[in-house]
JSON list of C-alpha atoms in Angstrom, two decimals:
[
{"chain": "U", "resi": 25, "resn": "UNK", "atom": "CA", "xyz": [18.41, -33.31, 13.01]},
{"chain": "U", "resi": 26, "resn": "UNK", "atom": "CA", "xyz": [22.07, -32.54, 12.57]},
{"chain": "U", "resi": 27, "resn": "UNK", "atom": "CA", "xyz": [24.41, -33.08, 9.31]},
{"chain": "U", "resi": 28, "resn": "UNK", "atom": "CA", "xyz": [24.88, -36.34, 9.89]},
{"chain": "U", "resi": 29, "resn": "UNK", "atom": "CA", "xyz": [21.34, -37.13, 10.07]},
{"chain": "U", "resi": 30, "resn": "UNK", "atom": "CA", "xyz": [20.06, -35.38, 6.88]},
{"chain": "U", "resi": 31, "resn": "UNK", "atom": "CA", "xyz": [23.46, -37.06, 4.93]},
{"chain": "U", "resi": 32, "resn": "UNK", "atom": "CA", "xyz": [22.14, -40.41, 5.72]},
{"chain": "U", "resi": 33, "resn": "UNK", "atom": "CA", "xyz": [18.77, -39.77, 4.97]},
{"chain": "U", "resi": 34, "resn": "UNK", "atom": "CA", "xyz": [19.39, -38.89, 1.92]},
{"chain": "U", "resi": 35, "resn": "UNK", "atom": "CA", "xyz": [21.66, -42.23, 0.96]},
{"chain": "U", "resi": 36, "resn": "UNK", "atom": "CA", "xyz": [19.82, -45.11, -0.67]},
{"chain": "U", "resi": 37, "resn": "UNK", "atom": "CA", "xyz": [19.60, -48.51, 0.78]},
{"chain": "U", "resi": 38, "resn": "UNK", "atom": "CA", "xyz": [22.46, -50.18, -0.47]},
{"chain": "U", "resi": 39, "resn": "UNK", "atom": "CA", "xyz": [24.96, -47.02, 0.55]},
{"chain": "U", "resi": 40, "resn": "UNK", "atom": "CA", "xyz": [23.22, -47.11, 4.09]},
{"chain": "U", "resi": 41, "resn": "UNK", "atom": "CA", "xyz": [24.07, -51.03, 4.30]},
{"chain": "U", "resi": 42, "resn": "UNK", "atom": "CA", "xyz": [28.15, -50.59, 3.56]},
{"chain": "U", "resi": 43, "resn": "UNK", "atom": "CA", "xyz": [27.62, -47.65, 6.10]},
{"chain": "U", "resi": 44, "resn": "UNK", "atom": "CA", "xyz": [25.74, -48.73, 8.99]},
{"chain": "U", "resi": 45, "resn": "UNK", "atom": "CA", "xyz": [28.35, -50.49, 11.47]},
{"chain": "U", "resi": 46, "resn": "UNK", "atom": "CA", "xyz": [29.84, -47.29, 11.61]},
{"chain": "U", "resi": 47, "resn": "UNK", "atom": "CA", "xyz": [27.09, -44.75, 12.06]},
{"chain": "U", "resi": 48, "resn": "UNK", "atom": "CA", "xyz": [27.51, -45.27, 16.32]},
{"chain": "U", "resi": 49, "resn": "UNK", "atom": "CA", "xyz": [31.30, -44.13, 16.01]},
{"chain": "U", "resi": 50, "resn": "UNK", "atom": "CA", "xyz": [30.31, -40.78, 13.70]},
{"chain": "U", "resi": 51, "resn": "UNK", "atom": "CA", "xyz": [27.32, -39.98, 16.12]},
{"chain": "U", "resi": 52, "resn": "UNK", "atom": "CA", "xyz": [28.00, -37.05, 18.76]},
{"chain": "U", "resi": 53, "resn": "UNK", "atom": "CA", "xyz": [26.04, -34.86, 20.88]},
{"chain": "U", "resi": 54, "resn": "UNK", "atom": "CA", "xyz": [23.88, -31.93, 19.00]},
{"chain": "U", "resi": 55, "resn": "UNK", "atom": "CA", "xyz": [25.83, -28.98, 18.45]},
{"chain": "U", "resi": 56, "resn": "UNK", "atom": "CA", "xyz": [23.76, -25.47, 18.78]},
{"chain": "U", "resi": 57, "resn": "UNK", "atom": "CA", "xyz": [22.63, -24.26, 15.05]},
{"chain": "U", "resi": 58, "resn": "UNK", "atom": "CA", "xyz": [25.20, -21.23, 15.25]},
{"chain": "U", "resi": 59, "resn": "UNK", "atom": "CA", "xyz": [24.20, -19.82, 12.17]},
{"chain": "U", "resi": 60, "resn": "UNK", "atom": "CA", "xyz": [20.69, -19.61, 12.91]},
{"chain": "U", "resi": 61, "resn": "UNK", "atom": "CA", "xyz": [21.67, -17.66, 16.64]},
{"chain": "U", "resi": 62, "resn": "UNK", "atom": "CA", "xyz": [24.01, -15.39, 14.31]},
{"chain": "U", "resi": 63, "resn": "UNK", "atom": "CA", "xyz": [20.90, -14.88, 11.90]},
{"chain": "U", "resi": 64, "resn": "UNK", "atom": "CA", "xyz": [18.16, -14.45, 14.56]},
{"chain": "U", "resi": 65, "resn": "UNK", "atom": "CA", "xyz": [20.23, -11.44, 16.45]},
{"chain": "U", "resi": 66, "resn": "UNK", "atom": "CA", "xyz": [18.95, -8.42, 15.90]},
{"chain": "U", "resi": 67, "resn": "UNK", "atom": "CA", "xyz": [16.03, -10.29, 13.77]},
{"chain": "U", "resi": 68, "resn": "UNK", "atom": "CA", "xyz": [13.07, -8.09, 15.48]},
{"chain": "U", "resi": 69, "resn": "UNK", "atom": "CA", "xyz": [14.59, -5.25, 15.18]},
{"chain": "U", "resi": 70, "resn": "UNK", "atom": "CA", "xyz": [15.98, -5.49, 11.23]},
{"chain": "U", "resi": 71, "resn": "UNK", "atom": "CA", "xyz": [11.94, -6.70, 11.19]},
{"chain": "U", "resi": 72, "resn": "UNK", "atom": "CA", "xyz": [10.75, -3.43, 12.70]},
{"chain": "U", "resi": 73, "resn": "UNK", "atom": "CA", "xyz": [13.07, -1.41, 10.81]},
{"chain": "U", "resi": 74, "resn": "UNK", "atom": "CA", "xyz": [12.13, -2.89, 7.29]},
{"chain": "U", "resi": 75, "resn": "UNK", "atom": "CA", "xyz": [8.25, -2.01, 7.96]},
{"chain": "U", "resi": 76, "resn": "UNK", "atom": "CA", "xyz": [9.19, 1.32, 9.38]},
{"chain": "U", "resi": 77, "resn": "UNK", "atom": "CA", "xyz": [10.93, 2.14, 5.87]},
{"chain": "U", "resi": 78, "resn": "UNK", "atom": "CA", "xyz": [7.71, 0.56, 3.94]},
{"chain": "U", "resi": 79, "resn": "UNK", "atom": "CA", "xyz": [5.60, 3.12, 5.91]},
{"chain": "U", "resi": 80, "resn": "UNK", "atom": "CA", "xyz": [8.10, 5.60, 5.31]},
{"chain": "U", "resi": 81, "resn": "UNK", "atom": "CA", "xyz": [8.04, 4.90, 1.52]},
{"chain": "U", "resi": 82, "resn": "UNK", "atom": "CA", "xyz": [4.08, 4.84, 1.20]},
{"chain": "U", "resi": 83, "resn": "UNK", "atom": "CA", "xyz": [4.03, 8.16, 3.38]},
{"chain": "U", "resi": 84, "resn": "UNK", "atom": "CA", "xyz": [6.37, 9.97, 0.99]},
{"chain": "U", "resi": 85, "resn": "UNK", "atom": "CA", "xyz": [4.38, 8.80, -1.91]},
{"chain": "U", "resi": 86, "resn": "UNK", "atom": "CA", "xyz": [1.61, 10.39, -0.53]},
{"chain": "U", "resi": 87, "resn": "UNK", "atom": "CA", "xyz": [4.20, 13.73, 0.20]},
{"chain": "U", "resi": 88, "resn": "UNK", "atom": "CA", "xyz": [4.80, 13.64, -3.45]},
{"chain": "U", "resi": 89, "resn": "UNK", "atom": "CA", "xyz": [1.29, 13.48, -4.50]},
{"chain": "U", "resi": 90, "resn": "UNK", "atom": "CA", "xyz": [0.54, 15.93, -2.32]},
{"chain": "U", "resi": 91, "resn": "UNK", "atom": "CA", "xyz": [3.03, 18.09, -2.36]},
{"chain": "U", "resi": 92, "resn": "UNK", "atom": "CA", "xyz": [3.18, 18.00, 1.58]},
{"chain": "U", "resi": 93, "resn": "UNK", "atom": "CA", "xyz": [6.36, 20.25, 2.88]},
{"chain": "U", "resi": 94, "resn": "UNK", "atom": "CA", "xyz": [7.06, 17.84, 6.55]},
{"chain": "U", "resi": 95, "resn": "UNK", "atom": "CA", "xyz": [10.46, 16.80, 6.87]},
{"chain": "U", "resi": 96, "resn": "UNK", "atom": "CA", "xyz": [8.92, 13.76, 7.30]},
{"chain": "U", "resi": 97, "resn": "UNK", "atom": "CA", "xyz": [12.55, 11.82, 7.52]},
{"chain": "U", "resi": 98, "resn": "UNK", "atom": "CA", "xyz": [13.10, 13.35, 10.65]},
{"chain": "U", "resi": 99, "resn": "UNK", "atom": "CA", "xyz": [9.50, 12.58, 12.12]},
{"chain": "U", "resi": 100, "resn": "UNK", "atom": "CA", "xyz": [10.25, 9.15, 11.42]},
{"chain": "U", "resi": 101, "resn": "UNK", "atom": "CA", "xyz": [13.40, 8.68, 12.81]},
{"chain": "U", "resi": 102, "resn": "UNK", "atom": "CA", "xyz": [12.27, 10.35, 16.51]},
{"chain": "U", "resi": 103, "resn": "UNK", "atom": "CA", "xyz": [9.12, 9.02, 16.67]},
{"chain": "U", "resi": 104, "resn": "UNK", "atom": "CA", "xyz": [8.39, 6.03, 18.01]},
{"chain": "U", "resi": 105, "resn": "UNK", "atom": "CA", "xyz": [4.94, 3.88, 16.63]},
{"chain": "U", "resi": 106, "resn": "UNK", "atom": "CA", "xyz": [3.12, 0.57, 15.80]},
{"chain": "U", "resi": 107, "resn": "UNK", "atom": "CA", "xyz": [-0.23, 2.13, 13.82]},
{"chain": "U", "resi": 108, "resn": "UNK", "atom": "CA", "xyz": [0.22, 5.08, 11.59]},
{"chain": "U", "resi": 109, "resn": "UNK", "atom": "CA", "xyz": [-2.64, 6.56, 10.14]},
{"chain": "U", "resi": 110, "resn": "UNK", "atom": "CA", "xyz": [-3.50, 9.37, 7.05]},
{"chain": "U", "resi": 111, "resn": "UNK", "atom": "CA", "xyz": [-6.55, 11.21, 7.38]},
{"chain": "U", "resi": 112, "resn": "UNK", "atom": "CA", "xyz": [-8.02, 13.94, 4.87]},
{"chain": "U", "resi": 113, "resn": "UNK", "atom": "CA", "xyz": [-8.36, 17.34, 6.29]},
{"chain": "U", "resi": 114, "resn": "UNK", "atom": "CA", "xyz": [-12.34, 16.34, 7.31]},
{"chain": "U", "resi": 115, "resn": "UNK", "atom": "CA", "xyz": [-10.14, 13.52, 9.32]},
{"chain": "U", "resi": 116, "resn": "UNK", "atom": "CA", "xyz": [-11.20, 10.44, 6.92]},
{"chain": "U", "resi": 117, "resn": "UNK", "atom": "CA", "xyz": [-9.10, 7.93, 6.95]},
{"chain": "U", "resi": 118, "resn": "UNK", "atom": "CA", "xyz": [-7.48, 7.46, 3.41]},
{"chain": "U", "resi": 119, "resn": "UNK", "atom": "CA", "xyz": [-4.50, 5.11, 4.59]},
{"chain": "U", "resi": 120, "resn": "UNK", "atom": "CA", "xyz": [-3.28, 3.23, 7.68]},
{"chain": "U", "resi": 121, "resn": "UNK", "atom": "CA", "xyz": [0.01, 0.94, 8.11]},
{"chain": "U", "resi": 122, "resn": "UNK", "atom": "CA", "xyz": [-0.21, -3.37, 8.88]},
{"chain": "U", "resi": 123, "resn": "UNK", "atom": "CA", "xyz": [1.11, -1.87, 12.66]},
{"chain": "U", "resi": 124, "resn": "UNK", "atom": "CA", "xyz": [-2.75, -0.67, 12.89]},
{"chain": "U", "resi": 125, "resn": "UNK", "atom": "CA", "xyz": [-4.65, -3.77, 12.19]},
{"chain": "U", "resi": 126, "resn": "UNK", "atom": "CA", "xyz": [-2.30, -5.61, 14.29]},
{"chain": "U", "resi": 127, "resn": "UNK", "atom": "CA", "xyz": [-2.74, -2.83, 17.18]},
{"chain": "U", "resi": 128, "resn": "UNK", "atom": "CA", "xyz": [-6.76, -3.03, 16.50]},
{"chain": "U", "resi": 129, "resn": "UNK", "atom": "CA", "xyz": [-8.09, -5.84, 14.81]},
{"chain": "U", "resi": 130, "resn": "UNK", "atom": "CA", "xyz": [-9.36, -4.07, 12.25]},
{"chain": "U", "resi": 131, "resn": "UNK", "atom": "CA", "xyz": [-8.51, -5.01, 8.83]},
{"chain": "U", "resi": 132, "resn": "UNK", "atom": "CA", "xyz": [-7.48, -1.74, 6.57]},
{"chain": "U", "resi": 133, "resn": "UNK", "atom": "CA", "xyz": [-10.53, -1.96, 4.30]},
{"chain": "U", "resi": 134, "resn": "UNK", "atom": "CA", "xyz": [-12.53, -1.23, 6.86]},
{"chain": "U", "resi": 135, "resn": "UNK", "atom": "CA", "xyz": [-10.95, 1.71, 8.25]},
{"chain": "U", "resi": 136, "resn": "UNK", "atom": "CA", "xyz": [-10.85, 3.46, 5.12]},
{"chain": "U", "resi": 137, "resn": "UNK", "atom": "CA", "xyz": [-13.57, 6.60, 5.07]},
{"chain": "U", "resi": 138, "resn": "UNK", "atom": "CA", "xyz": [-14.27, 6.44, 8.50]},
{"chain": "U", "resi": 139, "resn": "UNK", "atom": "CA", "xyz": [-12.71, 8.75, 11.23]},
{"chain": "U", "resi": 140, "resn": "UNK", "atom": "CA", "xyz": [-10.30, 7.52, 13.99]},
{"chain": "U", "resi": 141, "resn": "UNK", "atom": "CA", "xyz": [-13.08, 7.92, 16.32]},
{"chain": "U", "resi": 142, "resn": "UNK", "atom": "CA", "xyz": [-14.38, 4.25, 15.53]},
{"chain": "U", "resi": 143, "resn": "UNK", "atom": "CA", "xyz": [-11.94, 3.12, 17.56]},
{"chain": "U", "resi": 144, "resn": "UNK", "atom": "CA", "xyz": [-13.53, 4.95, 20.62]},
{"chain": "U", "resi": 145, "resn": "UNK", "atom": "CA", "xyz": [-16.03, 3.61, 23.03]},
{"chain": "U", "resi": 146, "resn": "UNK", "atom": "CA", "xyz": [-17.63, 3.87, 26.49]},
{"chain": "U", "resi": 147, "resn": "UNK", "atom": "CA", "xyz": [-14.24, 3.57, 28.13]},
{"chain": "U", "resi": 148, "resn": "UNK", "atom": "CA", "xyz": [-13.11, 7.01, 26.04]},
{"chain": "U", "resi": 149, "resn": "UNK", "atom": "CA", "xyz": [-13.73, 9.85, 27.90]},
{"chain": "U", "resi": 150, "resn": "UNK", "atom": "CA", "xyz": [-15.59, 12.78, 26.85]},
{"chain": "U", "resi": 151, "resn": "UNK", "atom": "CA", "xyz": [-12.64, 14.85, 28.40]},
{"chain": "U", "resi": 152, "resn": "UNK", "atom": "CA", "xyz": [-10.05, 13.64, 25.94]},
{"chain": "U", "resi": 153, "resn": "UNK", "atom": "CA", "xyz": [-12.50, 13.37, 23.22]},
{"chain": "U", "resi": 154, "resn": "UNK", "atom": "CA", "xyz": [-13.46, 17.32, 23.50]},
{"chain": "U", "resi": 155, "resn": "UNK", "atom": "CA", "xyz": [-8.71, 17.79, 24.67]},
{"chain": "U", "resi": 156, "resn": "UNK", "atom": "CA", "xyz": [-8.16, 16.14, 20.65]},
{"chain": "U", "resi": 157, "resn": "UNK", "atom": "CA", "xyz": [-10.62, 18.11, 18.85]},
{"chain": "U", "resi": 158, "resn": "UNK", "atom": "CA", "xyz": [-9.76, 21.15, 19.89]},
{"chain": "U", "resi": 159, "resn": "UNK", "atom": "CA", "xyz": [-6.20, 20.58, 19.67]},
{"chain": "U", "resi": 160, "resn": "UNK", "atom": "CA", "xyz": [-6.65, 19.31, 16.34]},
{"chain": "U", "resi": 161, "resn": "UNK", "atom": "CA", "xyz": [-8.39, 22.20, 15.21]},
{"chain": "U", "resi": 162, "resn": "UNK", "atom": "CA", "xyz": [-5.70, 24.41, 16.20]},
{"chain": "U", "resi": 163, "resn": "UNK", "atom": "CA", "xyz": [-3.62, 22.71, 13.17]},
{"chain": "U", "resi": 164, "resn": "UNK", "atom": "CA", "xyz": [-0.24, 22.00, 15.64]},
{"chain": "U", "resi": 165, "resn": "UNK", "atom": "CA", "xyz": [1.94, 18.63, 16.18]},
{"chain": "U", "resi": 166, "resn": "UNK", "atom": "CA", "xyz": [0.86, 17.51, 19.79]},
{"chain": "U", "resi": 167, "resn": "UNK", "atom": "CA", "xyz": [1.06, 14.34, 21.83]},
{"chain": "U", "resi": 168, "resn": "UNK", "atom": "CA", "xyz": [-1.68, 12.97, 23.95]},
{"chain": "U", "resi": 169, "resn": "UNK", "atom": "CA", "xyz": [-2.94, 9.58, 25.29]},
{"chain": "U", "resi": 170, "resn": "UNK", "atom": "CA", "xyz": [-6.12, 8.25, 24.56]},
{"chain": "U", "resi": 171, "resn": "UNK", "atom": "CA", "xyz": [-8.58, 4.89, 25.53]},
{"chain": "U", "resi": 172, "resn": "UNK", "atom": "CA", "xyz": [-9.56, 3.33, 22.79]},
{"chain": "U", "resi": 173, "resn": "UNK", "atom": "CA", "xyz": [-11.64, 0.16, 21.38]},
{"chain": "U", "resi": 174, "resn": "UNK", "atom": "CA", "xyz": [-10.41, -3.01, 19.76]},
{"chain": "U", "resi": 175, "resn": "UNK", "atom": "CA", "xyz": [-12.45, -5.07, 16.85]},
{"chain": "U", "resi": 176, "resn": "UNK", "atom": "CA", "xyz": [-12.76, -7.65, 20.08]},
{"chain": "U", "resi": 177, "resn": "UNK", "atom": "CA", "xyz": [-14.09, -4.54, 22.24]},
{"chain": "U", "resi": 178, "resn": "UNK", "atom": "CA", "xyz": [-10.97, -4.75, 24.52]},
{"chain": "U", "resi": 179, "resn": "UNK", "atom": "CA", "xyz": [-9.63, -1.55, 25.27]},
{"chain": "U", "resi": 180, "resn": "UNK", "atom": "CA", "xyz": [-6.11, 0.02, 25.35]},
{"chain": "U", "resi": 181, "resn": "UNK", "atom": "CA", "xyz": [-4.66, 2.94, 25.90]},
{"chain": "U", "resi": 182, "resn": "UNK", "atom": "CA", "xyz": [-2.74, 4.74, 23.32]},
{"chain": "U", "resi": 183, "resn": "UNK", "atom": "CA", "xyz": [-0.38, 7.37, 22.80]},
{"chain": "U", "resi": 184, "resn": "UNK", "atom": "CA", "xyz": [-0.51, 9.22, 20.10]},
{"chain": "U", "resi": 185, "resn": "UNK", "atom": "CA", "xyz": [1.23, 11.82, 17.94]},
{"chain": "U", "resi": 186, "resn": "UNK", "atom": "CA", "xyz": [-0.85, 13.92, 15.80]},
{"chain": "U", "resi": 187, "resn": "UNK", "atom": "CA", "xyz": [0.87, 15.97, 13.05]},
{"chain": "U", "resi": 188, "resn": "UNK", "atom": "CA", "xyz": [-0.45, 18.22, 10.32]},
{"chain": "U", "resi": 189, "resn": "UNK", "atom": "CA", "xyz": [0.79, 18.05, 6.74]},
{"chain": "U", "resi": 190, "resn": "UNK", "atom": "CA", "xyz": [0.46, 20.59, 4.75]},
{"chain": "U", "resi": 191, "resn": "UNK", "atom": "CA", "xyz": [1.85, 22.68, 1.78]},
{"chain": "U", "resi": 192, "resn": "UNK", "atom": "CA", "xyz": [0.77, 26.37, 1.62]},
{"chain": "U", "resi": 193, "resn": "UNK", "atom": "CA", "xyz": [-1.93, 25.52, 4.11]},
{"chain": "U", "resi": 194, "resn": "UNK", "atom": "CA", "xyz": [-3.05, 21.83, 5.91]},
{"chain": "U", "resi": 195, "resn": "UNK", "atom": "CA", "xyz": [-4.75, 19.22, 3.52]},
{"chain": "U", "resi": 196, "resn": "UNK", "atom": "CA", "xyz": [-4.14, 15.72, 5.98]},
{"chain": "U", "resi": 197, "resn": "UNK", "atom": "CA", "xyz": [-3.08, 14.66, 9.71]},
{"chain": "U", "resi": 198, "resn": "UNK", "atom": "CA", "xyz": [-1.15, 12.09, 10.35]},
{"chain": "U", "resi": 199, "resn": "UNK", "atom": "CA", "xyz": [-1.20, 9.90, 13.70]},
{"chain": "U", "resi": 200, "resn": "UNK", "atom": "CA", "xyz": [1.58, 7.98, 14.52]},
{"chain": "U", "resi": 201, "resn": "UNK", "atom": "CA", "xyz": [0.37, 5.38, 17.41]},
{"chain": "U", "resi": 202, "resn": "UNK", "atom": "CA", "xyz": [2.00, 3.56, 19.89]},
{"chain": "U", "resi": 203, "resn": "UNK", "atom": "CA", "xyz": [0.16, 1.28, 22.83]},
{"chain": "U", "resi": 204, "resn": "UNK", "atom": "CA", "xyz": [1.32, 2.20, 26.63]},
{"chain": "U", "resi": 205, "resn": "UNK", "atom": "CA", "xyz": [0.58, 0.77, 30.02]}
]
């Protein structure tokens, strides 16, 4: 519908009558809705950006509360994600991000008090299981890739970036995820 279309549309009867034997002389070809191209550029990534400063925000509340000492600015700005999650010390989750239920299928309500290992399954091996404990335990930022289980039980494999917060000693972990080929 161009301008022309939604002008007469919105004329009553009688104006469309005085108008009509002219309408075929006014009528053109569709232009291309250059405001909406101008609008939709960069769209997905203003979109990504907004719910990468939401997470931000929620994750420095939880800095405040806690008193946490990360730069966590910087961890933000390098590190790439879709699903962030906040465990306790003891690894329960106390918080994850929309990017996780749209990565998993699981809604947040559910994930709450459980440990990220819900999300493994028969097609997680006991190699990387025993590789993330033990690296966790050593209380350092690492890296690793991991299989893990959908609500659906489809798998995917997952990168992900495990950091420690603390202040005078570590009190959460925080996993910033990302899905890889």
């Amino acid at each position: 519908m161009n301008s022309l279309d939604m002008y007469l549309s919105s004329l009553s009867i009688e104006e469309y009558e005085r108008f009509k034997y002219n309408i075929d002389a006014w009528k053109s070809e569709p232009l291309p809705l250059l405001s909406w191209d101008v609008f939709m550029e960069g769209y997905d990534e203003r979109l990504l950006e907004a719910k990468k400063r939401t997470d931000l925000e929620k994750v420095n509340s939880f800095a405040k509360q806690f008193k946490w000492q990360n730069n966590l600015d910087l961890t933000f700005a390098v590190t790439d994600f879709e699903a962030l999650i906040i465990t306790d010390k003891n690894q329960k989750i106390i918080w994850v991000n929309e990017g996780f239920t749209a990565m998993t299928g699981y809604p947040k309500s559910y994930a709450l008090d459980k440990t990220p290992r819900f999300l493994q399954g028969k097609s997680t091996s006991l190699e990387t299981k025993a590789r993330f404990k033990s690296k966790i335990q050593l209380e350092k930022p690492f890296t690793d890739t991991i299989i893990n289980h959908r609500k659906d039980n489809s798998t995917y494999k997952c990168e992900v970036k495990i950091i420690p917060l603390y202040n005078e000693e570590t009190t959460h972990f925080m996993a910033l995820e990302k899905q890889v080929v």
